[in-house]
Amino acid sequence: MGPEEFRAAGHELIDWIADYRVRIPQLPVQAQVGPGEVAGKLPGRAPEEAEPLSRVLDDLEGVVVPGVTQVQHPRYFGWFPSNACLSSVLGDLAASGLGALGITWQSAPALTEVEEVVVDWLRELTGLPQSWKGVIQDTASSACLVALLAARERATNFSKTRGGMQAESAPLTVYTTQHAHSSVAKAVALAGYGQDNLHLVDVDPVTYAMRPGALASALEADLAAGCRPAAVVATVGTTGTTAVDPVAQIVPLAREYGMWVHVDAAMAGSALLLPEMRWLADGVEGADSLAWNPHKWLGTVLDCSLLYVADPGHLIRVMSTSPSYLRSAVDGEVTQYKDWGIPLGRRFRALKLWFHLRLDGVEAIRARLRRDLDNARWLADRVSSASGWRVLAPVSLQTVVLRHEPAGLDADGLDAHTLAWVDTVNASGAALVTPSLLDGRWSVRVSIGAERTERSDVEELWRLLQQAAAEAG
Amino acid sequence: MGPEEFRAAGHELIDWIADYRVRIPQLPVQAQVGPGEVAGKLPGRAPEEAEPLSRVLDDLEGVVVPGVTQVQHPRYFGWFPSNACLSSVLGDLAASGLGALGITWQSAPALTEVEEVVVDWLRELTGLPQSWKGVIQDTASSACLVALLAARERATNFSKTRGGMQAESAPLTVYTTQHAHSSVAKAVALAGYGQDNLHLVDVDPVTYAMRPGALASALEADLAAGCRPAAVVATVGTTGTTAVDPVAQIVPLAREYGMWVHVDAAMAGSALLLPEMRWLADGVEGADSLAWNPHKWLGTVLDCSLLYVADPGHLIRVMSTSPSYLRSAVDGEVTQYKDWGIPLGRRFRALKLWFHLRLDGVEAIRARLRRDLDNARWLADRVSSASGWRVLAPVSLQTVVLRHEPAGLDADGLDAHTLAWVDTVNASGAALVTPSLLDGRWSVRVSIGAERTERSDVEELWRLLQQAAAEAG
């Protein structure tokens, strides 16, 4: 496709996207297709001849749109917000259009330096230490793996340069809570620590936050048993209830044993743009790394996760390679982001952050975040004061975990009731919330923060929840 | 930014990209900026107030474009091709515009199923076994890490579910050649094998391909020493010279010891679309995994790497997690791509492949690949027959490795001469080639395959090379 054909097709697609965004509120939130339904509508082989754009747009419209859950919908309250702000969509388009190749600084100096600048803008906006340096990763899962690899290499004094993990006799242990994201256990497994060496530290029964005293006891017991504590992953804003592990109390304990502290603030990182929410990250200046996802609540289109580290030199030693075909005269003077993560080739992801912040402006973003926090408090108040309803965890952020608890149900009956009314809400397409286990029982997470969600949408959701629960008996 | 503002801005940006693509041939290929020059033009803080698009486009034009090496330039012959075909740019824009969230099948059934279908289209187009299943990864580096993690868990019978790598006493060994991509050594280090356990198998001095006899000897010696051979990484199309390891001879050896065979065809995978080039992957049906990058020569905009596996069930066991908030009623019936790689959240990357193949058609893509192979043979012929010039490795693909070897220079003098004339070419901005070490001496890689590179561009390059070498003395 040549530039002029692209120009015409591009205008058509931009219009399609603008129209699509306008009509999202009329679409069902949850995709209404069954397994295999989308695949069944597609041909089994790639086309030999070029097809016209109109045919592709017809399929986008007729096959793809009904096949995706509309996370940009104003009544999407599922998982966590996954906003794709249109300003950031433009930045991503600019990146694709440029088609730059990020393998070394030399291959695209601006790809590296815009990233350095924009990531530092966000460091300053979130109040992270001035000396920290950051890099864009695809997701917080990858960032957590990178952090645990860095921790492993620090604990083993670079076993990767010798016989690897097999040569290490004392088990390296990692600490987190049962409320940590599933990516922590995955990173522990992939980094070679082994699941037996992931210790789930007790949480406070009300706040669901890690208990520092329990961490201290676990560390003592493990040291006595000959283990080598390597890392703590503290979560600021857990997936289940947005619980906040007390980083300020975890850091001194970890320091005592030379452990790496990684802070997973995937969701809560956006909140740090608000000075009044900085308490979430109290003590973070003593940690070794922190990751958060602009591709969640902030709204920079997927995939865009930020990983900050206190000691970039260590990370680079863990991740670096320097084959001759990638060497250049300026190697010592520039940042080589290939040595800050797993992939070599990188997209110009910084452009979507750059466009997003510049075209929307930080003040407007902060106002939207405050709107959502306010909506969450409003909903929590309604739920708390409604008969038969309960808010199950502190509302520290924009997620409300709730349950309808009618009298006369035993625990299993309550689980069945919860799953039944949640299914009614989700299947209706009118709104989407997520069922989630808390203390072994089903609860419902209402995660507020889709870009288009206004108070009226939360009011409507509350009406839908009450109606579905009442109908479920 | 609302949909109507996006519509207007989007049209402007589409025009900007179309215009940019038209004028690329007038730009210097290699970025002409020094370290810090781009960053120095950007403000130190994010803007509080929204800025108009015009200001962002001005910076895109004035700061970003001069700051990237133009890999879409017709006289870009560096590293490997990194085409960003405009049809795929549209697909990527559609993905961003939709803003779908790929965490589970349920979160976006079409994101999963279009990926399954399109990845299978490419399996069929490249002649890979019908039973293999594929997934899109960001890069071949990540794909290689995933493969070596799968190999590690097979060799240790899932040590990740127990004490991890520390609990494994016999060293797990991995085999590749010194010509393998740097990501192999990186994956070996990150997966915890340790660099001491990566064995570089001897290559043929003419073809630079792995010698199966040398692999057999290495395996015997390591087994005698108490090692547990876990994986071989065979490269089909090495970075240095596009050498082709003999997969058909490697597979039976690996099978004998239960080793995982990963085929890194990052560059050469595109060539498999041509039936006449299928010999490159002879024997691949006996391997366990293969990765190749549509984001290279094929031209699907970064990042888009395909990983195929013979046994998806094993990969899923290595990568899976199943927290309650991600469970759904259809889990057993659908593909959960979160369990096929490291990240949980995924972009709708399949759309860029889908748009690319449909809007360009496979026949046109094949014709372009054949054009490039033909251009490489043309250049190799010219170089071979020119006095003082030498082609240093078999031209198995679209990359010609060459050197100007004037009489009377010792080895160090020759290195200095090579680096001097390469620098002249690259600094001129008229073309870009990559200096690379081969057998410990500097050579020059001419990697043909930018989408807009025609015969006339290769002719012009040959003129530039001869002129620069002559001027360098």
Short mmCIF file of C-alpha atoms in Angstrom, two decimals, chain B residues 6 37 78 126 213 222 261 278 289 318 348 373 407 439:
data_model
loop_
_atom_site.label_atom_id
_atom_site.label_comp_id
_atom_site.label_asym_id
_atom_site.label_seq_id
_atom_site.Cartn_x
_atom_site.Cartn_y
_atom_site.Cartn_z
CA PHE B 6 -10.06 12.95 17.42
CA GLU B 37 20.32 16.46 21.33
CA GLY B 78 21.27 -1.82 8.01
CA THR B 126 5.13 -20.89 5.76
CA GLY B 213 29.16 -33.70 14.34
CA ASP B 222 28.70 -33.07 28.61
CA VAL B 261 14.75 -27.83 19.83
CA ARG B 278 11.23 -23.86 2.15
CA SER B 289 9.21 -24.50 18.70
CA VAL B 318 4.68 -23.70 32.16
CA PHE B 348 -5.03 -6.72 19.65
CA LEU B 373 16.33 -12.01 -3.05
CA ALA B 407 46.35 -5.07 -1.40
CA ASP B 439 35.90 -14.41 12.26
#
